[in-house]
Coordinates of C-alpha atoms in Angstrom, one line a residue:
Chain P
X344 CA 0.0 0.0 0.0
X345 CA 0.8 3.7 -0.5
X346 CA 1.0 6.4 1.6
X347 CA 1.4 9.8 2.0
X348 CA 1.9 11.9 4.9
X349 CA 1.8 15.6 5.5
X350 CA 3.0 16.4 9.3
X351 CA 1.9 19.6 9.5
X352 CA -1.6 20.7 9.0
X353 CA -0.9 24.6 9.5
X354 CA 2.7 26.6 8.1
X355 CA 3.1 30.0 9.2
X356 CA 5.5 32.4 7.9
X357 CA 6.3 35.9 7.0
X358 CA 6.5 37.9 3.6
X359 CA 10.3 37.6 2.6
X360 CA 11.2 34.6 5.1
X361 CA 11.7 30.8 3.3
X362 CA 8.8 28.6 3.3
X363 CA 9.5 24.7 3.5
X364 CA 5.9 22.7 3.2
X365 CA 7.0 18.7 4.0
X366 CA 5.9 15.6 2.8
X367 CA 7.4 11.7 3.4
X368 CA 5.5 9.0 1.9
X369 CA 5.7 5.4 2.0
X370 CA 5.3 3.7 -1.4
X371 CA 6.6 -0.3 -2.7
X372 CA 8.6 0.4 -6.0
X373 CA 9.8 3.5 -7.4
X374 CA 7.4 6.7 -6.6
X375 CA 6.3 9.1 -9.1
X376 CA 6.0 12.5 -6.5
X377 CA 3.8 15.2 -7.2
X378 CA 3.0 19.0 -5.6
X379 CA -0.3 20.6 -6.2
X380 CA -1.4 23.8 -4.6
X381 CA -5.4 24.5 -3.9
X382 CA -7.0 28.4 -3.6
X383 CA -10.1 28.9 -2.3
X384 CA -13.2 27.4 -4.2
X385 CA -10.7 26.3 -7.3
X386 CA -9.4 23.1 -8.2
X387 CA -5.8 22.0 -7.9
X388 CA -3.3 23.7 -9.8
X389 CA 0.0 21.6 -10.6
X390 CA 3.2 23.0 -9.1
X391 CA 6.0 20.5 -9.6
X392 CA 6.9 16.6 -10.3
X393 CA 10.0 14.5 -9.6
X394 CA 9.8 11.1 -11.7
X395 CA 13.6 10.0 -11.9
X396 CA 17.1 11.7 -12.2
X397 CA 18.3 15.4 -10.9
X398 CA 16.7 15.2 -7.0
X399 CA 16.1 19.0 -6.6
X400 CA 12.9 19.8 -9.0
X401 CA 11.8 23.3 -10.7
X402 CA 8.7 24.2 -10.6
X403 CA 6.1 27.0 -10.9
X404 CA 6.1 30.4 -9.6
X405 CA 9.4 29.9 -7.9
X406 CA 9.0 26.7 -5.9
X407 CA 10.9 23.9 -6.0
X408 CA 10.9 20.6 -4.2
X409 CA 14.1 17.8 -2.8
X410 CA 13.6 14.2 -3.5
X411 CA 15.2 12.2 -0.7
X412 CA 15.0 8.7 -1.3
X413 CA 16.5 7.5 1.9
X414 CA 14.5 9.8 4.2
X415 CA 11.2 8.8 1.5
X416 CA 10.7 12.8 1.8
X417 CA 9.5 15.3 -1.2
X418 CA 9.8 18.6 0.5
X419 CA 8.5 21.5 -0.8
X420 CA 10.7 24.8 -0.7
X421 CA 10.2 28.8 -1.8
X422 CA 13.0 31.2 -0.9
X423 CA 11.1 33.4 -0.1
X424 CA 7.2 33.8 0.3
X425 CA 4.5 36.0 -0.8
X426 CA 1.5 37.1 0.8
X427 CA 0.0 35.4 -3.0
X428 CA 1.5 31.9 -1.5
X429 CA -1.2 31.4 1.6
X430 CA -3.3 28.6 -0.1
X431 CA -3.7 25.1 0.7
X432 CA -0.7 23.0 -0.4
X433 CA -1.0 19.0 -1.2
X434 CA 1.7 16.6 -1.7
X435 CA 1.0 13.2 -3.4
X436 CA 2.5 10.0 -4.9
X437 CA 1.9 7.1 -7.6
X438 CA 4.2 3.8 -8.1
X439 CA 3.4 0.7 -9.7
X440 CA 2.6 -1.5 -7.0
X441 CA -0.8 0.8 -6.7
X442 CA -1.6 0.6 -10.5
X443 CA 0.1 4.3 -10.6
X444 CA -3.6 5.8 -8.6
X445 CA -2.5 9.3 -7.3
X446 CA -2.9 9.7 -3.7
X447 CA -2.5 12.4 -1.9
X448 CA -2.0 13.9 1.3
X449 CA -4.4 15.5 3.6
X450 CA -2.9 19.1 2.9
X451 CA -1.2 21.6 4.7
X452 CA -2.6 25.4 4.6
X453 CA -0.2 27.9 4.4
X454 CA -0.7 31.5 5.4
X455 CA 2.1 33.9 4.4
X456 CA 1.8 37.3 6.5
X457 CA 2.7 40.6 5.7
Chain D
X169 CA -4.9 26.5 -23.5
X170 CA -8.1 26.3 -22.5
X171 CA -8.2 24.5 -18.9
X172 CA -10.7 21.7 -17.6
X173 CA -14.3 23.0 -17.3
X174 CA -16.7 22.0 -15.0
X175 CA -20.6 22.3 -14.8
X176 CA -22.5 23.4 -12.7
X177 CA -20.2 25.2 -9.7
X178 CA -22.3 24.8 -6.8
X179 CA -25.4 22.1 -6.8
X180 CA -27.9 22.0 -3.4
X181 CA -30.1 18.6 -3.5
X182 CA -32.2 17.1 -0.7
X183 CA -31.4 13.6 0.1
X184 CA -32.7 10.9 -2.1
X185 CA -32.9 13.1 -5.1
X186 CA -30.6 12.5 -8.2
X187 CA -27.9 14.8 -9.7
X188 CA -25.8 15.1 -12.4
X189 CA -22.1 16.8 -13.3
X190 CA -20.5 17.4 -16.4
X191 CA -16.7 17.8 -17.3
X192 CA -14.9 19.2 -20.8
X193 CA -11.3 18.1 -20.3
X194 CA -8.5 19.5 -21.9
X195 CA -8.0 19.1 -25.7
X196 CA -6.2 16.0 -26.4
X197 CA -6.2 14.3 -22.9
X198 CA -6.8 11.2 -23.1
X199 CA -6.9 10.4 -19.4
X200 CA -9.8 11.6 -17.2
X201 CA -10.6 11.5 -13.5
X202 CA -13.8 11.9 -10.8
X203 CA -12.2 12.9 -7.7
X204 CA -14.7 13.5 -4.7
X205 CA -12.9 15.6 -2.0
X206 CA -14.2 15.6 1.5
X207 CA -13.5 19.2 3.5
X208 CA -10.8 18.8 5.0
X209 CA -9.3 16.2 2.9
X210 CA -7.4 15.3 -0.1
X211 CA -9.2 14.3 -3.3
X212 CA -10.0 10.7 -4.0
X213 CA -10.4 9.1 -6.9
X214 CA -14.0 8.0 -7.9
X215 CA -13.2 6.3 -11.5
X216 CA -10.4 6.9 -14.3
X217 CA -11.2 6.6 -18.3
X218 CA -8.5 6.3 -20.7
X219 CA -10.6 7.6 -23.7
X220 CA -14.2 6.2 -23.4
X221 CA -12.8 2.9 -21.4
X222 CA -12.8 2.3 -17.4
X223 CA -9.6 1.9 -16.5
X224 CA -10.0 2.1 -12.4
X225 CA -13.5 2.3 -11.0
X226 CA -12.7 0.3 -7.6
X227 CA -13.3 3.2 -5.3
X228 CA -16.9 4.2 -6.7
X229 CA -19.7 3.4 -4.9
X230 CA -21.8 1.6 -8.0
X231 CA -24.8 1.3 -6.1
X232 CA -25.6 5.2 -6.4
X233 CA -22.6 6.6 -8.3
X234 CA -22.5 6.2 -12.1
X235 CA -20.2 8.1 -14.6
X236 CA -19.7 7.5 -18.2
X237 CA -17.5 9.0 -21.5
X238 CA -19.4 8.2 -24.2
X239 CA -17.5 9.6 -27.2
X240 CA -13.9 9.7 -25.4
X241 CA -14.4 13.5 -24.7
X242 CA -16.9 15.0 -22.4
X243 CA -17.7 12.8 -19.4
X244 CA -21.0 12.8 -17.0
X245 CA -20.9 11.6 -13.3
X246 CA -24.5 11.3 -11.3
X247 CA -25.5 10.3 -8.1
X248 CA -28.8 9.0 -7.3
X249 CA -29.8 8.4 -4.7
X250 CA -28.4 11.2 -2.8
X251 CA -27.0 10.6 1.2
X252 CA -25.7 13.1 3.0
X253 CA -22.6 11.8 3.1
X254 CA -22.3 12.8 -0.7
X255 CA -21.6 16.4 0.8
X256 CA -18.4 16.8 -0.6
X257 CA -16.0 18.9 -3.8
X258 CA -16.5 16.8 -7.4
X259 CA -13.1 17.4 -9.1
X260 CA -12.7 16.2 -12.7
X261 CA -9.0 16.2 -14.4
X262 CA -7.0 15.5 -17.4
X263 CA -3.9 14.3 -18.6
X264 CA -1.8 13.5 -21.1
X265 CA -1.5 9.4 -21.6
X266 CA 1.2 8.3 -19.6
X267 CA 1.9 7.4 -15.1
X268 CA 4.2 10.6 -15.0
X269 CA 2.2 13.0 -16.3
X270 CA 0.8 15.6 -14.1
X271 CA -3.2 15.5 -13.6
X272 CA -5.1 19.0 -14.6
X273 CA -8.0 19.9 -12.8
X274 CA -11.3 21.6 -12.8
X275 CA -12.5 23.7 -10.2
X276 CA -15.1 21.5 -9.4
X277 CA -18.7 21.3 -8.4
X278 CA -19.7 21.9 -5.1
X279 CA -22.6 19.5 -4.3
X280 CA -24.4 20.4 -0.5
X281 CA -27.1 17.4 0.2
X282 CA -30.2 18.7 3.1

């Protein structure tokens, strides 16, 4: 079975201070990792993916994300925030011993002060 | 590109009654996905087509959910009867054919059962 788990249900930070959102997961084979971010009454937009190779991943509007196979984490990281960040963020994972289904975490809300 | 469109946004039903959602995925996805999400929760998946096929329906509940892709495009998903339990987020999505490619989603229809 697969799993993923976001520890922390609320992230707090200021304007202009890094923002680290963290995910582990628990998978059989090989996972396929995904980062989605969700605003208010819209569906998930997709920030970032790491599938295989280069363990730090790019993504949009300045975030990126650390694949750490021997800690089975998928961080997510943004140098610094933006008030335009506070939205609810949601990590989640496929492999092939769950017929690649996507599941995903229970999310983590961010709020980015000014 | 035009994104994944949804229909309607916000639905109110009493129990028992029947209701229906549509979905217009992107252009060219093949791939397309029901995902019910719970307040408070992550999405999960209801049923997956790969054009007009079923590829995963294991987590529908076939005694009062029903969804169908006729013509490998549009897609309908209904409910009847409605519990109160069904109170919940209906997410549709796209993608591109393939386990790594990133899902694309609507912004849903909000479905409140009295």
């Amino acid at each position: 079975a697969q799993s993923v788990a976001q520890p922390e249900d609320q992230v707090n930070v200021a304007e202009g201070n890094p923002l680290t959102v963290k995910c582990t997961y628990s998978v059989s084979g090989n996972p396929y990792l995904f980062w989605y971010v969700q605003y208010p009454n819209r569906g998930l937009q997709f920030l970032l993916k790491y599938i295989t190779g280069d363990n730090l991943v790019k993504g949009s509007y300045g975030f990126e994300a650390e694949f750490n196979k021997s800690q089975t984490s998928f961080h997510l990281k943004k140098p610094s925030a933006l008030v335009s960040d506070s939205a609810l963020y949601f990590c989640a994972v496929r492999d092939v011993a769950n017929d690649y289904k996507l599941s995903f975490g229970a999310g983590t809300t961010v709020t980015v002060r000014a | 590109e035009a994104g994944v469109a949804q229909s309607p946004r916000y639905k109110i039903i009493e129990k028992r009654q029947s209701v229906a959602f549509w979905c217009n995925p992107i252009s060219g996805h093949a791939t397309l996905y029901w995902y019910q999400q719970i307040l408070g929760q992550g999405p999960k998946l209801l049923i997956q087509f790969q054009n007009n096929g079923v590829v995963d329906d294991s987590q529908l509940p076939k005694d009062r959910f029903s969804a169908e892709r006729l013509k490998g495009v549009d897609s309908t998903l209904k409910i009847q009867p409605a519990k109160l339990e069904d109170s919940a987020v209906y997410l549709c999505a796209s993608s591109l054919e393939g386990d790594n490619q990133p899902q694309h989603f609507g912004d849903g229809t909000r479905l409140s059962i009295l």
